[in-house]
PDB file of C-alpha atoms in Angstrom:
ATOM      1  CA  UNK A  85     145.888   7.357  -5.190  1.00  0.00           C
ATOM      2  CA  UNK A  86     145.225   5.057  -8.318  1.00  0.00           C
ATOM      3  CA  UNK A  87     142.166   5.310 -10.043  1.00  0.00           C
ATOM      4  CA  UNK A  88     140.267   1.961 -11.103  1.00  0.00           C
ATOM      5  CA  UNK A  89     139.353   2.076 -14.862  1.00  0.00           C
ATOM      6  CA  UNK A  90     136.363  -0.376 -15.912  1.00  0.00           C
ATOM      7  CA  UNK A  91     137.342  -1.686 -18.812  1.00  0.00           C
ATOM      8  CA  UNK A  92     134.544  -0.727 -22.065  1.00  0.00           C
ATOM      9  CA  UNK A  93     133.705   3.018 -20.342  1.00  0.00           C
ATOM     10  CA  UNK A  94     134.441   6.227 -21.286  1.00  0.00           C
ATOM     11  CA  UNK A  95     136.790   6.311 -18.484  1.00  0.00           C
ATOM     12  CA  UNK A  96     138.866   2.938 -19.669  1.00  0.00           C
ATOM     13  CA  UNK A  97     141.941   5.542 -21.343  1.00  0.00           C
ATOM     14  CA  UNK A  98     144.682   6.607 -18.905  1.00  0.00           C
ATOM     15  CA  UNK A  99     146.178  10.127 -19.567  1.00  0.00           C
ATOM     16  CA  UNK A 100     149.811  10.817 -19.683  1.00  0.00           C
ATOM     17  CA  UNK A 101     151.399  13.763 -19.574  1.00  0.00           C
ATOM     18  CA  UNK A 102     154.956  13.820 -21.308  1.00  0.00           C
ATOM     19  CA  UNK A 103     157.651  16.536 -22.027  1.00  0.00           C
ATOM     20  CA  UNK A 104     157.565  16.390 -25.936  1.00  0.00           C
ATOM     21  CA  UNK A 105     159.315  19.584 -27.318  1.00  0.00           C
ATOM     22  CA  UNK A 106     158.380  18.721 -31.197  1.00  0.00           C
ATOM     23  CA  UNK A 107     154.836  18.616 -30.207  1.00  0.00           C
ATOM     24  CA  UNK A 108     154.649  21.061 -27.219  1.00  0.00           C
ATOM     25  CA  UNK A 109     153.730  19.488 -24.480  1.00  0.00           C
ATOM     26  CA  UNK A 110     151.016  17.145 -25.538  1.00  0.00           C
ATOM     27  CA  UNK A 111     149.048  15.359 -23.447  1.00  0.00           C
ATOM     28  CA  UNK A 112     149.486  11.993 -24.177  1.00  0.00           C
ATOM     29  CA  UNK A 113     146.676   8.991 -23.814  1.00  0.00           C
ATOM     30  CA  UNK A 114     147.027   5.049 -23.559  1.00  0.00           C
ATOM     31  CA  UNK A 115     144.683   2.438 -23.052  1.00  0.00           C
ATOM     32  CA  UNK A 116     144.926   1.149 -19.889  1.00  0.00           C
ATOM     33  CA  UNK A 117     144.350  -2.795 -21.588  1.00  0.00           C
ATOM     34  CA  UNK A 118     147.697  -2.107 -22.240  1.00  0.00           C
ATOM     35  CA  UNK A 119     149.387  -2.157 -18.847  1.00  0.00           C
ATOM     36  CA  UNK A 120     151.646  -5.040 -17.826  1.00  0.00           C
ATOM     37  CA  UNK A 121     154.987  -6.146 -19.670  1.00  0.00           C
ATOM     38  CA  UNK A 122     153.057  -6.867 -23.154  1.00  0.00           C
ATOM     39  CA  UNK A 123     154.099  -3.476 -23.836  1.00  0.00           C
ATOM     40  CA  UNK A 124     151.884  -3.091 -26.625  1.00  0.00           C
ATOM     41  CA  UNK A 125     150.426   0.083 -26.363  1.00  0.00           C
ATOM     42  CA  UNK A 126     150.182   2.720 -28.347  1.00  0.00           C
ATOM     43  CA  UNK A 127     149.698   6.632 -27.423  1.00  0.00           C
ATOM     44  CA  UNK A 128     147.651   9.232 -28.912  1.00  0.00           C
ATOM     45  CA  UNK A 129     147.034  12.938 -28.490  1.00  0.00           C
ATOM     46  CA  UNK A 130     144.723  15.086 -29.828  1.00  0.00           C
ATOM     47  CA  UNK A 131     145.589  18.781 -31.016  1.00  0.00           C
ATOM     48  CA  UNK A 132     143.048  21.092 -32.866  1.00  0.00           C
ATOM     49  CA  UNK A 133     141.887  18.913 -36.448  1.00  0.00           C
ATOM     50  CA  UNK A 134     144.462  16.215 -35.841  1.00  0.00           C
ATOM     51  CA  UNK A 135     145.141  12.976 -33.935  1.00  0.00           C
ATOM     52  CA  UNK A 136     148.666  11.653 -33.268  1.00  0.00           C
ATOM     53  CA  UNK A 137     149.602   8.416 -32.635  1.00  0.00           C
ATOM     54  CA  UNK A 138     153.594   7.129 -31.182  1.00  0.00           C
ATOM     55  CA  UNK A 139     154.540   3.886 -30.149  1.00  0.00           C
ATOM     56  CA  UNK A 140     154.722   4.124 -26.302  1.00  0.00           C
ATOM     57  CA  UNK A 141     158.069   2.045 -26.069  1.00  0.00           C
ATOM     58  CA  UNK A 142     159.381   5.011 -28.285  1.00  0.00           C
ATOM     59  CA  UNK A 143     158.073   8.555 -27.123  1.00  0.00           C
ATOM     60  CA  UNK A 144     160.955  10.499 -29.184  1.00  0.00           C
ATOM     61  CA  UNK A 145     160.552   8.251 -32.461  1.00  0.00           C
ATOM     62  CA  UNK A 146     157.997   9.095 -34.860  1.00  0.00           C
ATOM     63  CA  UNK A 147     154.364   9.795 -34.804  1.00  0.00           C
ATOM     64  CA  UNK A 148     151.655   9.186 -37.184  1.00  0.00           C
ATOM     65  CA  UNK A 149     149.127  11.904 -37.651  1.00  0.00           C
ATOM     66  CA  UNK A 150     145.843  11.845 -38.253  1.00  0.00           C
ATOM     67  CA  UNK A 151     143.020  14.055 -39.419  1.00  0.00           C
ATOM     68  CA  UNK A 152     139.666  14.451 -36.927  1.00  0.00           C
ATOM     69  CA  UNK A 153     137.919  12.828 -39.957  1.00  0.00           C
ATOM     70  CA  UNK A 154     140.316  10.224 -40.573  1.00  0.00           C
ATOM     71  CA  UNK A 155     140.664   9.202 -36.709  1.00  0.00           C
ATOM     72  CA  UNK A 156     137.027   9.164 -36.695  1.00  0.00           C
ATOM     73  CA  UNK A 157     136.506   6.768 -39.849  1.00  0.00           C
ATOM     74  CA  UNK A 158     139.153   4.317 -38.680  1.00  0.00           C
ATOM     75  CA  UNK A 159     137.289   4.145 -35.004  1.00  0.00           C
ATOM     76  CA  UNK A 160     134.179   3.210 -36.762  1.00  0.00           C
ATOM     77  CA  UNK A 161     135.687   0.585 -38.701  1.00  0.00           C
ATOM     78  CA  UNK A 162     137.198  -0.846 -35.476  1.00  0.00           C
ATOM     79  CA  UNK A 163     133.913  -0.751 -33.380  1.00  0.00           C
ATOM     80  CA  UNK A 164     132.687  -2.716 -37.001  1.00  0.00           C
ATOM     81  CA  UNK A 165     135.132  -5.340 -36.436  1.00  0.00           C
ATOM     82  CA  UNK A 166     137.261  -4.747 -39.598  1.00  0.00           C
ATOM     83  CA  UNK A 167     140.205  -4.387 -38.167  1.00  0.00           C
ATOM     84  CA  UNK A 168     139.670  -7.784 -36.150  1.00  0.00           C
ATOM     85  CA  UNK A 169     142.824 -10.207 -36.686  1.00  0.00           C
ATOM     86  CA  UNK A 170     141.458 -12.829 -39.215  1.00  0.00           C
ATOM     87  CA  UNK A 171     141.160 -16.101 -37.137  1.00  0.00           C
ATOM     88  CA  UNK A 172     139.505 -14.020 -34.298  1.00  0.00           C
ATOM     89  CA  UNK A 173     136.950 -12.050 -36.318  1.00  0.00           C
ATOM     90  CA  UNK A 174     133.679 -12.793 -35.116  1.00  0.00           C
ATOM     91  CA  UNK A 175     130.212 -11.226 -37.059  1.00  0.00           C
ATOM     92  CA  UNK A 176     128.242  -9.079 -35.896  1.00  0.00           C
ATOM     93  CA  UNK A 177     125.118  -9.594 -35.040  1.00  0.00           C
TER      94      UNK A 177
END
């Protein structure tokens, strides 16, 4: 059975679960805006006091990690639109 994400909820990131001996097991999430053959999704898992982030295409390469802090920061800045490509960014009201 596949489960219908709206997207904009809580429930809009798909979980994946992938072998990954380096970082035991992690259970890895992706946005499910990201389906299709863009293939432009990125996946991140959360451990205790750190976020880490692989390219999707690439689940052996390497990861970037973050702290719970610095994760959080950089999701408020995105929700700001600051991170909005520069012909698209639109203000807020």
């Amino acid at each position: 059975m596949t489960t219908q994400h709206q997207p904009g909820t809580a429930d809009h990131i798909a979980d994946v679960q992938r072998a990954d001996p380096e970082l035991g097991g992690l259970v890895w999430r992706h946005s499910t805006f990201s389906q299709g053959s863009d293939q432009t999704c990125r996946d991140v898992a959360f451990t205790p006091g750190q976020v880490v982030v692989r390219d999707s295409k690439d689940p052996e390469g390497p990861v970037l990690r973050f702290t719970a802090r610095e994760w959080e920061v950089f999701l408020l800045g995105v929700r700001n639109n600051e991170f909005d490509l520069p012909l698209r960014r639109t203000p807020r009201p």
